[in-house]
């Protein structure tokens, strides 16, 4: 009996150790958040290192960050360049949402920033209706094409149509999916193959941890076109980053594996890789 106890005991201890290791750190679905702002009124409340820690605690692989002014984006990028995907917002400060596209000095601002720093996109900017045809917006389209970066547009469907009329080769990330109904989003994604949509500040697609049928049909029809986002448009929204990530994981876990991973991080990762290729 003793001759069998010697090898069996170490084996049991080894298996126990492996099981403990396996269950001590459960796998958490990684996410990419494509809609994070770190504007000037957030810096004092949440210094850069603490802000980065919030993003890491949420289990994010990447965070697309823009800010008013761009200094906030640069502060986070300096702390965690492996985590932050910098996006250039055409706002110097808050309060320019409805005026920036009429201010031609914005063109020089964007040109100088793009020449000096690395960005994956321009946005998130607000543009609606035929304001998307104005000279400042035309310059934004030109710069996006020149630098091979995407546009993050908080726009109605009409403005998005005007963007693609001016340049059908643009890549556009539609902030909040335009706050449109699923049938409109479906029409837009069908018509514009270079259009993707973020789900920032959209909650109606899921309840009780499940995705509603009309949204599920949309996700299945366009598995490579949807991305996650929190939208920290005000400083206090940073308190929701972790909760939003946890909520997103609940409904994502109900999806088929490939679709779940696409929406969780792969679609956003692909967009970032396209935009940042050969730039870093």
C-alpha atoms as an extended CHARMM CRD file, in Angstrom:
* protein
*
       280  EXT
         1         1  UNK       CA              0.0000000000        0.0000000000        0.0000000000  PROA      1               0.0000000000
         2         2  UNK       CA              2.7960000000        2.4200000000        0.8770000000  PROA      2               0.0000000000
         3         3  UNK       CA              4.4840000000        1.9940000000       -2.5130000000  PROA      3               0.0000000000
         4         4  UNK       CA              1.4270000000        3.5850000000       -4.1900000000  PROA      4               0.0000000000
         5         5  UNK       CA              1.0410000000        6.4610000000       -1.7010000000  PROA      5               0.0000000000
         6         6  UNK       CA              4.3480000000        8.0990000000       -2.5400000000  PROA      6               0.0000000000
         7         7  UNK       CA              3.5970000000        9.0410000000       -6.1870000000  PROA      7               0.0000000000
         8         8  UNK       CA             -0.1430000000        9.6000000000       -5.6820000000  PROA      8               0.0000000000
         9         9  UNK       CA              0.1450000000       12.2580000000       -2.9490000000  PROA      9               0.0000000000
        10        10  UNK       CA              2.3530000000       14.6410000000       -4.9650000000  PROA      10              0.0000000000
        11        11  UNK       CA              0.0450000000       14.1480000000       -7.9390000000  PROA      11              0.0000000000
        12        12  UNK       CA             -3.0120000000       15.0900000000       -5.8760000000  PROA      12              0.0000000000
        13        13  UNK       CA             -1.2320000000       18.1570000000       -4.5360000000  PROA      13              0.0000000000
        14        14  UNK       CA             -0.2320000000       19.1580000000       -8.0490000000  PROA      14              0.0000000000
        15        15  UNK       CA             -3.7980000000       18.7820000000       -9.3390000000  PROA      15              0.0000000000
        16        16  UNK       CA             -5.1080000000       20.7560000000       -6.3880000000  PROA      16              0.0000000000
        17        17  UNK       CA             -2.6280000000       23.5110000000       -7.1650000000  PROA      17              0.0000000000
        18        18  UNK       CA             -3.6180000000       23.5740000000      -10.8300000000  PROA      18              0.0000000000
        19        19  UNK       CA             -7.2950000000       23.7280000000       -9.9780000000  PROA      19              0.0000000000
        20        20  UNK       CA             -6.6880000000       26.5450000000       -7.5200000000  PROA      20              0.0000000000
        21        21  UNK       CA             -4.7570000000       28.4650000000      -10.1520000000  PROA      21              0.0000000000
        22        22  UNK       CA             -7.4510000000       27.8940000000      -12.7510000000  PROA      22              0.0000000000
        23        23  UNK       CA            -10.2790000000       29.1820000000      -10.5730000000  PROA      23              0.0000000000
        24        24  UNK       CA             -8.4200000000       31.9160000000       -8.7160000000  PROA      24              0.0000000000
        25        25  UNK       CA             -8.4710000000       34.2230000000      -11.7420000000  PROA      25              0.0000000000
        26        26  UNK       CA            -11.6230000000       33.6670000000      -13.8350000000  PROA      26              0.0000000000
        27        27  UNK       CA            -11.4640000000       34.8420000000      -17.4120000000  PROA      27              0.0000000000
        28        28  UNK       CA            -13.0310000000       38.2520000000      -17.9910000000  PROA      28              0.0000000000
        29        29  UNK       CA            -14.2080000000       39.2190000000      -21.4610000000  PROA      29              0.0000000000
        30        30  UNK       CA            -11.8850000000       41.9890000000      -22.6880000000  PROA      30              0.0000000000
        31        31  UNK       CA            -13.5340000000       45.0970000000      -24.0770000000  PROA      31              0.0000000000
        32        32  UNK       CA            -12.6180000000       48.1000000000      -26.1850000000  PROA      32              0.0000000000
        33        33  UNK       CA            -14.4750000000       51.3060000000      -25.3460000000  PROA      33              0.0000000000
        34        34  UNK       CA            -14.6520000000       53.5790000000      -28.3900000000  PROA      34              0.0000000000
        35        35  UNK       CA            -16.2660000000       56.5770000000      -26.7030000000  PROA      35              0.0000000000
        36        36  UNK       CA            -14.2500000000       58.0530000000      -23.8440000000  PROA      36              0.0000000000
        37        37  UNK       CA            -13.7670000000       61.7870000000      -23.2320000000  PROA      37              0.0000000000
        38        38  UNK       CA            -11.2260000000       63.2580000000      -20.8150000000  PROA      38              0.0000000000
        39        39  UNK       CA            -11.9100000000       66.9740000000      -21.0460000000  PROA      39              0.0000000000
        40        40  UNK       CA            -10.4210000000       69.8310000000      -19.0330000000  PROA      40              0.0000000000
        41        41  UNK       CA            -13.0590000000       69.7000000000      -16.2950000000  PROA      41              0.0000000000
        42        42  UNK       CA            -12.2080000000       66.0470000000      -15.5770000000  PROA      42              0.0000000000
        43        43  UNK       CA             -8.4760000000       66.5030000000      -14.9640000000  PROA      43              0.0000000000
        44        44  UNK       CA             -8.6980000000       67.9410000000      -11.4460000000  PROA      44              0.0000000000
        45        45  UNK       CA            -11.3100000000       65.4480000000      -10.3330000000  PROA      45              0.0000000000
        46        46  UNK       CA             -9.5060000000       62.4720000000      -11.8160000000  PROA      46              0.0000000000
        47        47  UNK       CA             -5.7570000000       62.8700000000      -12.4890000000  PROA      47              0.0000000000
        48        48  UNK       CA             -4.3430000000       60.9770000000      -15.4940000000  PROA      48              0.0000000000
        49        49  UNK       CA             -2.8930000000       57.9980000000      -13.5960000000  PROA      49              0.0000000000
        50        50  UNK       CA             -6.1550000000       57.4580000000      -11.7400000000  PROA      50              0.0000000000
        51        51  UNK       CA             -8.1600000000       57.7890000000      -14.9500000000  PROA      51              0.0000000000
        52        52  UNK       CA             -5.9950000000       55.1630000000      -16.6190000000  PROA      52              0.0000000000
        53        53  UNK       CA             -6.4910000000       52.8960000000      -13.6180000000  PROA      53              0.0000000000
        54        54  UNK       CA            -10.2720000000       53.2210000000      -14.0050000000  PROA      54              0.0000000000
        55        55  UNK       CA             -9.9730000000       52.0770000000      -17.6170000000  PROA      55              0.0000000000
        56        56  UNK       CA             -7.7940000000       49.1470000000      -16.5960000000  PROA      56              0.0000000000
        57        57  UNK       CA            -10.1050000000       48.1960000000      -13.7290000000  PROA      57              0.0000000000
        58        58  UNK       CA            -12.9260000000       48.0450000000      -16.2780000000  PROA      58              0.0000000000
        59        59  UNK       CA            -10.9470000000       45.3840000000      -18.1400000000  PROA      59              0.0000000000
        60        60  UNK       CA            -10.4260000000       47.4480000000      -21.2790000000  PROA      60              0.0000000000
        61        61  UNK       CA             -7.8980000000       46.3650000000      -23.8940000000  PROA      61              0.0000000000
        62        62  UNK       CA             -8.1050000000       49.7840000000      -25.5180000000  PROA      62              0.0000000000
        63        63  UNK       CA             -9.9470000000       53.0560000000      -25.0170000000  PROA      63              0.0000000000
        64        64  UNK       CA            -10.5980000000       55.5250000000      -27.8220000000  PROA      64              0.0000000000
        65        65  UNK       CA            -10.0870000000       58.8940000000      -26.1090000000  PROA      65              0.0000000000
        66        66  UNK       CA            -10.8930000000       62.4190000000      -27.2650000000  PROA      66              0.0000000000
        67        67  UNK       CA            -11.0990000000       65.5790000000      -25.2140000000  PROA      67              0.0000000000
        68        68  UNK       CA            -11.8140000000       69.3130000000      -25.0890000000  PROA      68              0.0000000000
        69        69  UNK       CA             -9.0920000000       70.4470000000      -25.3680000000  PROA      69              0.0000000000
        70        70  UNK       CA             -6.8100000000       67.8100000000      -26.8640000000  PROA      70              0.0000000000
        71        71  UNK       CA             -4.5170000000       68.1340000000      -23.8540000000  PROA      71              0.0000000000
        72        72  UNK       CA             -6.6010000000       65.6030000000      -21.9550000000  PROA      72              0.0000000000
        73        73  UNK       CA             -6.0750000000       62.9750000000      -24.6440000000  PROA      73              0.0000000000
        74        74  UNK       CA             -2.3470000000       63.6420000000      -24.6710000000  PROA      74              0.0000000000
        75        75  UNK       CA             -2.1440000000       63.3720000000      -20.8570000000  PROA      75              0.0000000000
        76        76  UNK       CA             -3.6920000000       59.9020000000      -20.9010000000  PROA      76              0.0000000000
        77        77  UNK       CA             -1.6630000000       58.8180000000      -23.9290000000  PROA      77              0.0000000000
        78        78  UNK       CA              1.5660000000       59.7710000000      -22.1610000000  PROA      78              0.0000000000
        79        79  UNK       CA              0.6390000000       57.6270000000      -19.1740000000  PROA      79              0.0000000000
        80        80  UNK       CA             -0.5740000000       54.5610000000      -21.1180000000  PROA      80              0.0000000000
        81        81  UNK       CA              0.2270000000       54.5980000000      -24.8420000000  PROA      81              0.0000000000
        82        82  UNK       CA             -0.4720000000       50.8560000000      -25.0230000000  PROA      82              0.0000000000
        83        83  UNK       CA             -4.0480000000       51.4400000000      -23.8180000000  PROA      83              0.0000000000
        84        84  UNK       CA             -5.0910000000       54.7890000000      -25.2970000000  PROA      84              0.0000000000
        85        85  UNK       CA             -6.1900000000       55.2120000000      -28.9110000000  PROA      85              0.0000000000
        86        86  UNK       CA             -5.9600000000       58.9970000000      -29.4160000000  PROA      86              0.0000000000
        87        87  UNK       CA             -8.7430000000       60.7260000000      -31.3430000000  PROA      87              0.0000000000
        88        88  UNK       CA             -8.6050000000       64.4460000000      -32.1590000000  PROA      88              0.0000000000
        89        89  UNK       CA            -11.6240000000       66.5020000000      -31.1480000000  PROA      89              0.0000000000
        90        90  UNK       CA            -12.0770000000       69.8530000000      -32.9640000000  PROA      90              0.0000000000
        91        91  UNK       CA            -13.0930000000       71.5980000000      -29.7350000000  PROA      91              0.0000000000
        92        92  UNK       CA            -10.7580000000       73.8020000000      -27.7230000000  PROA      92              0.0000000000
        93        93  UNK       CA            -13.1660000000       73.7820000000      -24.7630000000  PROA      93              0.0000000000
        94        94  UNK       CA            -16.7110000000       72.9380000000      -23.8500000000  PROA      94              0.0000000000
        95        95  UNK       CA            -19.4480000000       75.0380000000      -25.4020000000  PROA      95              0.0000000000
        96        96  UNK       CA            -18.2650000000       74.7100000000      -29.0060000000  PROA      96              0.0000000000
        97        97  UNK       CA            -20.6120000000       71.8800000000      -29.9980000000  PROA      97              0.0000000000
        98        98  UNK       CA            -22.8250000000       74.1160000000      -32.1040000000  PROA      98              0.0000000000
        99        99  UNK       CA            -20.2280000000       76.6100000000      -33.3630000000  PROA      99              0.0000000000
       100       100  UNK       CA            -17.0440000000       74.7190000000      -34.3010000000  PROA      100             0.0000000000
       101       101  UNK       CA            -18.1550000000       73.9300000000      -37.8570000000  PROA      101             0.0000000000
       102       102  UNK       CA            -18.6170000000       77.6650000000      -38.5530000000  PROA      102             0.0000000000
       103       103  UNK       CA            -15.1730000000       78.6170000000      -37.2190000000  PROA      103             0.0000000000
       104       104  UNK       CA            -12.5570000000       78.3170000000      -39.9560000000  PROA      104             0.0000000000
       105       105  UNK       CA             -9.7110000000       78.6700000000      -37.4340000000  PROA      105             0.0000000000
       106       106  UNK       CA            -10.5710000000       75.0710000000      -36.5050000000  PROA      106             0.0000000000
       107       107  UNK       CA             -8.9870000000       73.9630000000      -39.7830000000  PROA      107             0.0000000000
       108       108  UNK       CA             -5.5850000000       75.3350000000      -38.7900000000  PROA      108             0.0000000000
       109       109  UNK       CA             -5.9770000000       73.8060000000      -35.3290000000  PROA      109             0.0000000000
       110       110  UNK       CA             -6.6080000000       70.3540000000      -36.7660000000  PROA      110             0.0000000000
       111       111  UNK       CA             -3.8240000000       70.6570000000      -39.3230000000  PROA      111             0.0000000000
       112       112  UNK       CA             -1.2530000000       71.6060000000      -36.6780000000  PROA      112             0.0000000000
       113       113  UNK       CA             -2.3360000000       68.8430000000      -34.2770000000  PROA      113             0.0000000000
       114       114  UNK       CA             -2.3510000000       66.1630000000      -36.9490000000  PROA      114             0.0000000000
       115       115  UNK       CA              1.1330000000       67.2020000000      -38.0640000000  PROA      115             0.0000000000
       116       116  UNK       CA              2.4970000000       67.1050000000      -34.5110000000  PROA      116             0.0000000000
       117       117  UNK       CA              0.8210000000       64.0280000000      -32.9590000000  PROA      117             0.0000000000
       118       118  UNK       CA             -0.5270000000       60.5860000000      -33.7330000000  PROA      118             0.0000000000
       119       119  UNK       CA             -4.2870000000       60.1130000000      -33.9960000000  PROA      119             0.0000000000
       120       120  UNK       CA             -6.5670000000       57.3150000000      -35.1430000000  PROA      120             0.0000000000
       121       121  UNK       CA             -9.4700000000       59.6090000000      -35.9470000000  PROA      121             0.0000000000
       122       122  UNK       CA            -11.1000000000       63.0270000000      -35.7970000000  PROA      122             0.0000000000
       123       123  UNK       CA            -14.0180000000       63.3840000000      -33.3990000000  PROA      123             0.0000000000
       124       124  UNK       CA            -16.2150000000       62.9520000000      -31.6350000000  PROA      124             0.0000000000
       125       125  UNK       CA            -17.7300000000       66.0050000000      -33.2980000000  PROA      125             0.0000000000
       126       126  UNK       CA            -21.3520000000       67.1180000000      -33.5750000000  PROA      126             0.0000000000
       127       127  UNK       CA            -22.7030000000       67.8440000000      -37.0350000000  PROA      127             0.0000000000
       128       128  UNK       CA            -26.2940000000       67.7010000000      -38.2830000000  PROA      128             0.0000000000
       129       129  UNK       CA            -28.1300000000       68.0530000000      -41.5570000000  PROA      129             0.0000000000
       130       130  UNK       CA            -26.6070000000       70.1350000000      -44.3190000000  PROA      130             0.0000000000
       131       131  UNK       CA            -24.0730000000       71.7080000000      -41.9290000000  PROA      131             0.0000000000
       132       132  UNK       CA            -22.0290000000       68.6910000000      -43.0250000000  PROA      132             0.0000000000
       133       133  UNK       CA            -21.4940000000       70.5110000000      -46.3370000000  PROA      133             0.0000000000
       134       134  UNK       CA            -19.8270000000       73.6000000000      -44.8170000000  PROA      134             0.0000000000
       135       135  UNK       CA            -16.1500000000       74.4380000000      -45.5670000000  PROA      135             0.0000000000
       136       136  UNK       CA            -14.8620000000       73.3960000000      -42.1210000000  PROA      136             0.0000000000
       137       137  UNK       CA            -16.4630000000       69.9820000000      -42.4790000000  PROA      137             0.0000000000
       138       138  UNK       CA            -15.0830000000       69.6870000000      -45.9960000000  PROA      138             0.0000000000
       139       139  UNK       CA            -11.6190000000       70.3130000000      -44.5440000000  PROA      139             0.0000000000
       140       140  UNK       CA            -12.1760000000       67.6440000000      -41.8920000000  PROA      140             0.0000000000
       141       141  UNK       CA            -13.0820000000       65.1650000000      -44.6250000000  PROA      141             0.0000000000
       142       142  UNK       CA             -9.9650000000       66.1390000000      -46.5800000000  PROA      142             0.0000000000
       143       143  UNK       CA             -7.7310000000       65.6840000000      -43.5230000000  PROA      143             0.0000000000
       144       144  UNK       CA             -9.2490000000       62.3130000000      -42.6740000000  PROA      144             0.0000000000
       145       145  UNK       CA             -8.5370000000       61.1490000000      -46.2030000000  PROA      145             0.0000000000
       146       146  UNK       CA             -5.0200000000       62.6080000000      -46.1800000000  PROA      146             0.0000000000
       147       147  UNK       CA             -4.0540000000       60.9730000000      -42.8820000000  PROA      147             0.0000000000
       148       148  UNK       CA             -6.0710000000       57.7850000000      -43.4750000000  PROA      148             0.0000000000
       149       149  UNK       CA             -7.9830000000       58.0750000000      -40.2210000000  PROA      149             0.0000000000
       150       150  UNK       CA            -11.6590000000       57.6810000000      -39.3520000000  PROA      150             0.0000000000
       151       151  UNK       CA            -14.3210000000       60.2280000000      -38.4170000000  PROA      151             0.0000000000
       152       152  UNK       CA            -16.2690000000       59.8390000000      -35.1680000000  PROA      152             0.0000000000
       153       153  UNK       CA            -19.5050000000       61.6350000000      -35.9850000000  PROA      153             0.0000000000
       154       154  UNK       CA            -22.3070000000       62.5010000000      -33.5810000000  PROA      154             0.0000000000
       155       155  UNK       CA            -24.7750000000       63.0900000000      -36.3990000000  PROA      155             0.0000000000
       156       156  UNK       CA            -28.2050000000       62.4240000000      -37.7320000000  PROA      156             0.0000000000
       157       157  UNK       CA            -28.6060000000       60.1500000000      -40.7270000000  PROA      157             0.0000000000
       158       158  UNK       CA            -28.8460000000       63.1140000000      -43.0980000000  PROA      158             0.0000000000
       159       159  UNK       CA            -25.4100000000       64.4370000000      -42.1140000000  PROA      159             0.0000000000
       160       160  UNK       CA            -23.8390000000       60.9940000000      -42.4470000000  PROA      160             0.0000000000
       161       161  UNK       CA            -25.2420000000       60.7660000000      -45.9810000000  PROA      161             0.0000000000
       162       162  UNK       CA            -23.6370000000       64.1190000000      -46.8280000000  PROA      162             0.0000000000
       163       163  UNK       CA            -20.2750000000       62.9230000000      -45.4620000000  PROA      163             0.0000000000
       164       164  UNK       CA            -20.2780000000       59.9160000000      -47.7680000000  PROA      164             0.0000000000
       165       165  UNK       CA            -21.5500000000       61.9670000000      -50.7040000000  PROA      165             0.0000000000
       166       166  UNK       CA            -18.4230000000       64.0730000000      -50.4050000000  PROA      166             0.0000000000
       167       167  UNK       CA            -16.1130000000       61.0820000000      -50.0270000000  PROA      167             0.0000000000
       168       168  UNK       CA            -17.5220000000       57.5370000000      -50.2610000000  PROA      168             0.0000000000
       169       169  UNK       CA            -14.1850000000       56.1030000000      -49.1320000000  PROA      169             0.0000000000
       170       170  UNK       CA            -14.3680000000       57.6600000000      -45.6740000000  PROA      170             0.0000000000
       171       171  UNK       CA            -14.4400000000       55.4350000000      -42.6190000000  PROA      171             0.0000000000
       172       172  UNK       CA            -17.0520000000       56.7660000000      -40.2270000000  PROA      172             0.0000000000
       173       173  UNK       CA            -17.8110000000       55.6130000000      -36.7020000000  PROA      173             0.0000000000
       174       174  UNK       CA            -21.3840000000       56.7260000000      -36.0320000000  PROA      174             0.0000000000
       175       175  UNK       CA            -21.5590000000       57.8890000000      -32.4260000000  PROA      175             0.0000000000
       176       176  UNK       CA            -24.5540000000       56.5110000000      -30.5050000000  PROA      176             0.0000000000
       177       177  UNK       CA            -25.6560000000       54.8140000000      -33.7360000000  PROA      177             0.0000000000
       178       178  UNK       CA            -27.1570000000       58.2160000000      -34.4610000000  PROA      178             0.0000000000
       179       179  UNK       CA            -29.7050000000       57.6600000000      -31.6720000000  PROA      179             0.0000000000
       180       180  UNK       CA            -31.7170000000       56.1630000000      -34.5190000000  PROA      180             0.0000000000
       181       181  UNK       CA            -34.1610000000       53.2470000000      -34.4890000000  PROA      181             0.0000000000
       182       182  UNK       CA            -32.8680000000       49.8280000000      -35.6060000000  PROA      182             0.0000000000
       183       183  UNK       CA            -34.5800000000       49.9820000000      -39.0110000000  PROA      183             0.0000000000
       184       184  UNK       CA            -32.8030000000       53.2870000000      -39.8150000000  PROA      184             0.0000000000
       185       185  UNK       CA            -29.4460000000       51.9250000000      -38.6220000000  PROA      185             0.0000000000
       186       186  UNK       CA            -30.0580000000       48.8950000000      -40.8250000000  PROA      186             0.0000000000
       187       187  UNK       CA            -30.7060000000       51.1110000000      -43.8700000000  PROA      187             0.0000000000
       188       188  UNK       CA            -27.5690000000       53.1650000000      -43.2420000000  PROA      188             0.0000000000
       189       189  UNK       CA            -25.2470000000       50.2110000000      -42.6830000000  PROA      189             0.0000000000
       190       190  UNK       CA            -26.6090000000       48.5140000000      -45.7990000000  PROA      190             0.0000000000
       191       191  UNK       CA            -26.0200000000       51.6080000000      -47.9220000000  PROA      191             0.0000000000
       192       192  UNK       CA            -22.5800000000       52.5900000000      -46.5750000000  PROA      192             0.0000000000
       193       193  UNK       CA            -20.1000000000       49.7220000000      -46.1850000000  PROA      193             0.0000000000
       194       194  UNK       CA            -17.5330000000       52.0100000000      -44.5110000000  PROA      194             0.0000000000
       195       195  UNK       CA            -19.9560000000       53.0160000000      -41.7570000000  PROA      195             0.0000000000
       196       196  UNK       CA            -19.6960000000       51.4770000000      -38.2880000000  PROA      196             0.0000000000
       197       197  UNK       CA            -21.7750000000       52.3170000000      -35.2170000000  PROA      197             0.0000000000
       198       198  UNK       CA            -20.9800000000       52.6580000000      -31.5400000000  PROA      198             0.0000000000
       199       199  UNK       CA            -23.4990000000       51.8200000000      -28.8260000000  PROA      199             0.0000000000
       200       200  UNK       CA            -22.5160000000       54.6060000000      -26.4560000000  PROA      200             0.0000000000
       201       201  UNK       CA            -25.3760000000       55.8100000000      -24.2750000000  PROA      201             0.0000000000
       202       202  UNK       CA            -27.6690000000       53.2380000000      -25.8760000000  PROA      202             0.0000000000
       203       203  UNK       CA            -29.4290000000       50.9840000000      -23.3800000000  PROA      203             0.0000000000
       204       204  UNK       CA            -32.5910000000       49.9700000000      -25.1910000000  PROA      204             0.0000000000
       205       205  UNK       CA            -30.9400000000       47.0790000000      -27.0230000000  PROA      205             0.0000000000
       206       206  UNK       CA            -30.7230000000       44.9990000000      -23.8560000000  PROA      206             0.0000000000
       207       207  UNK       CA            -32.6700000000       44.3610000000      -20.6650000000  PROA      207             0.0000000000
       208       208  UNK       CA            -32.3360000000       41.6890000000      -17.9990000000  PROA      208             0.0000000000
       209       209  UNK       CA            -29.0300000000       40.6650000000      -19.5240000000  PROA      209             0.0000000000
       210       210  UNK       CA            -30.5060000000       39.7770000000      -22.9280000000  PROA      210             0.0000000000
       211       211  UNK       CA            -30.4980000000       41.4580000000      -26.3210000000  PROA      211             0.0000000000
       212       212  UNK       CA            -33.8730000000       42.3790000000      -27.8010000000  PROA      212             0.0000000000
       213       213  UNK       CA            -34.7840000000       40.5740000000      -31.0070000000  PROA      213             0.0000000000
       214       214  UNK       CA            -34.6830000000       43.5500000000      -33.3850000000  PROA      214             0.0000000000
       215       215  UNK       CA            -31.1970000000       44.4680000000      -32.1530000000  PROA      215             0.0000000000
       216       216  UNK       CA            -30.0320000000       40.8740000000      -32.1910000000  PROA      216             0.0000000000
       217       217  UNK       CA            -31.0820000000       40.6370000000      -35.8370000000  PROA      217             0.0000000000
       218       218  UNK       CA            -29.1190000000       43.8160000000      -36.5270000000  PROA      218             0.0000000000
       219       219  UNK       CA            -25.9880000000       42.5120000000      -34.7740000000  PROA      219             0.0000000000
       220       220  UNK       CA            -26.2000000000       39.2200000000      -36.6650000000  PROA      220             0.0000000000
       221       221  UNK       CA            -26.6770000000       40.9990000000      -39.9850000000  PROA      221             0.0000000000
       222       222  UNK       CA            -23.6830000000       43.3150000000      -39.4130000000  PROA      222             0.0000000000
       223       223  UNK       CA            -21.3260000000       41.3950000000      -37.1100000000  PROA      223             0.0000000000
       224       224  UNK       CA            -18.3040000000       43.5380000000      -38.0340000000  PROA      224             0.0000000000
       225       225  UNK       CA            -19.9160000000       46.9530000000      -37.6910000000  PROA      225             0.0000000000
       226       226  UNK       CA            -20.8620000000       47.4940000000      -34.0210000000  PROA      226             0.0000000000
       227       227  UNK       CA            -18.6440000000       48.6550000000      -31.1480000000  PROA      227             0.0000000000
       228       228  UNK       CA            -19.0480000000       49.5120000000      -27.4860000000  PROA      228             0.0000000000
       229       229  UNK       CA            -18.8480000000       52.9270000000      -25.8590000000  PROA      229             0.0000000000
       230       230  UNK       CA            -19.5550000000       54.5700000000      -22.5090000000  PROA      230             0.0000000000
       231       231  UNK       CA            -19.4190000000       58.3050000000      -23.3620000000  PROA      231             0.0000000000
       232       232  UNK       CA            -17.8430000000       60.1650000000      -20.4530000000  PROA      232             0.0000000000
       233       233  UNK       CA            -19.2480000000       63.4580000000      -21.7420000000  PROA      233             0.0000000000
       234       234  UNK       CA            -19.2290000000       64.9080000000      -18.2050000000  PROA      234             0.0000000000
       235       235  UNK       CA            -16.6840000000       64.2740000000      -15.4240000000  PROA      235             0.0000000000
       236       236  UNK       CA            -19.1560000000       62.3180000000      -13.2930000000  PROA      236             0.0000000000
       237       237  UNK       CA            -19.6520000000       59.8390000000      -16.1390000000  PROA      237             0.0000000000
       238       238  UNK       CA            -16.2240000000       58.4060000000      -15.2870000000  PROA      238             0.0000000000
       239       239  UNK       CA            -17.8960000000       56.7820000000      -12.2750000000  PROA      239             0.0000000000
       240       240  UNK       CA            -19.9140000000       54.6320000000      -14.7050000000  PROA      240             0.0000000000
       241       241  UNK       CA            -17.0540000000       53.2590000000      -16.8200000000  PROA      241             0.0000000000
       242       242  UNK       CA            -16.6270000000       50.0840000000      -14.7690000000  PROA      242             0.0000000000
       243       243  UNK       CA            -20.3740000000       49.5750000000      -14.2500000000  PROA      243             0.0000000000
       244       244  UNK       CA            -21.0010000000       50.0450000000      -17.9580000000  PROA      244             0.0000000000
       245       245  UNK       CA            -18.3120000000       47.4910000000      -18.7990000000  PROA      245             0.0000000000
       246       246  UNK       CA            -19.8860000000       44.9780000000      -16.4050000000  PROA      246             0.0000000000
       247       247  UNK       CA            -23.3550000000       45.6330000000      -17.8500000000  PROA      247             0.0000000000
       248       248  UNK       CA            -22.0340000000       45.1970000000      -21.3970000000  PROA      248             0.0000000000
       249       249  UNK       CA            -20.4750000000       41.8580000000      -20.5180000000  PROA      249             0.0000000000
       250       250  UNK       CA            -23.8350000000       40.5870000000      -19.2320000000  PROA      250             0.0000000000
       251       251  UNK       CA            -25.6050000000       40.9280000000      -22.5550000000  PROA      251             0.0000000000
       252       252  UNK       CA            -22.5440000000       40.1280000000      -24.6510000000  PROA      252             0.0000000000
       253       253  UNK       CA            -22.2820000000       36.7480000000      -22.9290000000  PROA      253             0.0000000000
       254       254  UNK       CA            -25.6600000000       35.7810000000      -24.4130000000  PROA      254             0.0000000000
       255       255  UNK       CA            -24.3290000000       36.1280000000      -27.9630000000  PROA      255             0.0000000000
       256       256  UNK       CA            -22.5510000000       33.4860000000      -30.0540000000  PROA      256             0.0000000000
       257       257  UNK       CA            -18.8080000000       33.4520000000      -29.3930000000  PROA      257             0.0000000000
       258       258  UNK       CA            -17.6380000000       35.1430000000      -32.6110000000  PROA      258             0.0000000000
       259       259  UNK       CA            -20.2940000000       37.8620000000      -32.4940000000  PROA      259             0.0000000000
       260       260  UNK       CA            -19.6090000000       38.4840000000      -28.8170000000  PROA      260             0.0000000000
       261       261  UNK       CA            -15.8920000000       38.9470000000      -29.4070000000  PROA      261             0.0000000000
       262       262  UNK       CA            -16.4570000000       41.1370000000      -32.4570000000  PROA      262             0.0000000000
       263       263  UNK       CA            -18.6410000000       43.6350000000      -30.6290000000  PROA      263             0.0000000000
       264       264  UNK       CA            -16.6420000000       43.4160000000      -27.3950000000  PROA      264             0.0000000000
       265       265  UNK       CA            -13.2620000000       44.2580000000      -28.8900000000  PROA      265             0.0000000000
       266       266  UNK       CA            -12.3590000000       42.8470000000      -32.3080000000  PROA      266             0.0000000000
       267       267  UNK       CA            -14.2470000000       45.3620000000      -34.4690000000  PROA      267             0.0000000000
       268       268  UNK       CA            -12.7680000000       48.3310000000      -32.6020000000  PROA      268             0.0000000000
       269       269  UNK       CA             -9.3410000000       46.7460000000      -32.5930000000  PROA      269             0.0000000000
       270       270  UNK       CA             -9.4890000000       46.3620000000      -36.3650000000  PROA      270             0.0000000000
       271       271  UNK       CA            -10.4770000000       50.0030000000      -36.8270000000  PROA      271             0.0000000000
       272       272  UNK       CA             -7.6430000000       51.1870000000      -34.5880000000  PROA      272             0.0000000000
       273       273  UNK       CA             -5.1150000000       48.9820000000      -36.3400000000  PROA      273             0.0000000000
       274       274  UNK       CA             -6.2020000000       50.2900000000      -39.7410000000  PROA      274             0.0000000000
       275       275  UNK       CA             -5.9650000000       53.9150000000      -38.5960000000  PROA      275             0.0000000000
       276       276  UNK       CA             -2.6850000000       53.5970000000      -36.7100000000  PROA      276             0.0000000000
       277       277  UNK       CA             -0.8400000000       51.3780000000      -39.1540000000  PROA      277             0.0000000000
       278       278  UNK       CA              2.6530000000       52.7700000000      -39.7890000000  PROA      278             0.0000000000
       279       279  UNK       CA              1.8920000000       55.8370000000      -37.6290000000  PROA      279             0.0000000000
       280       280  UNK       CA              3.4580000000       54.7740000000      -34.3460000000  PROA      280             0.0000000000
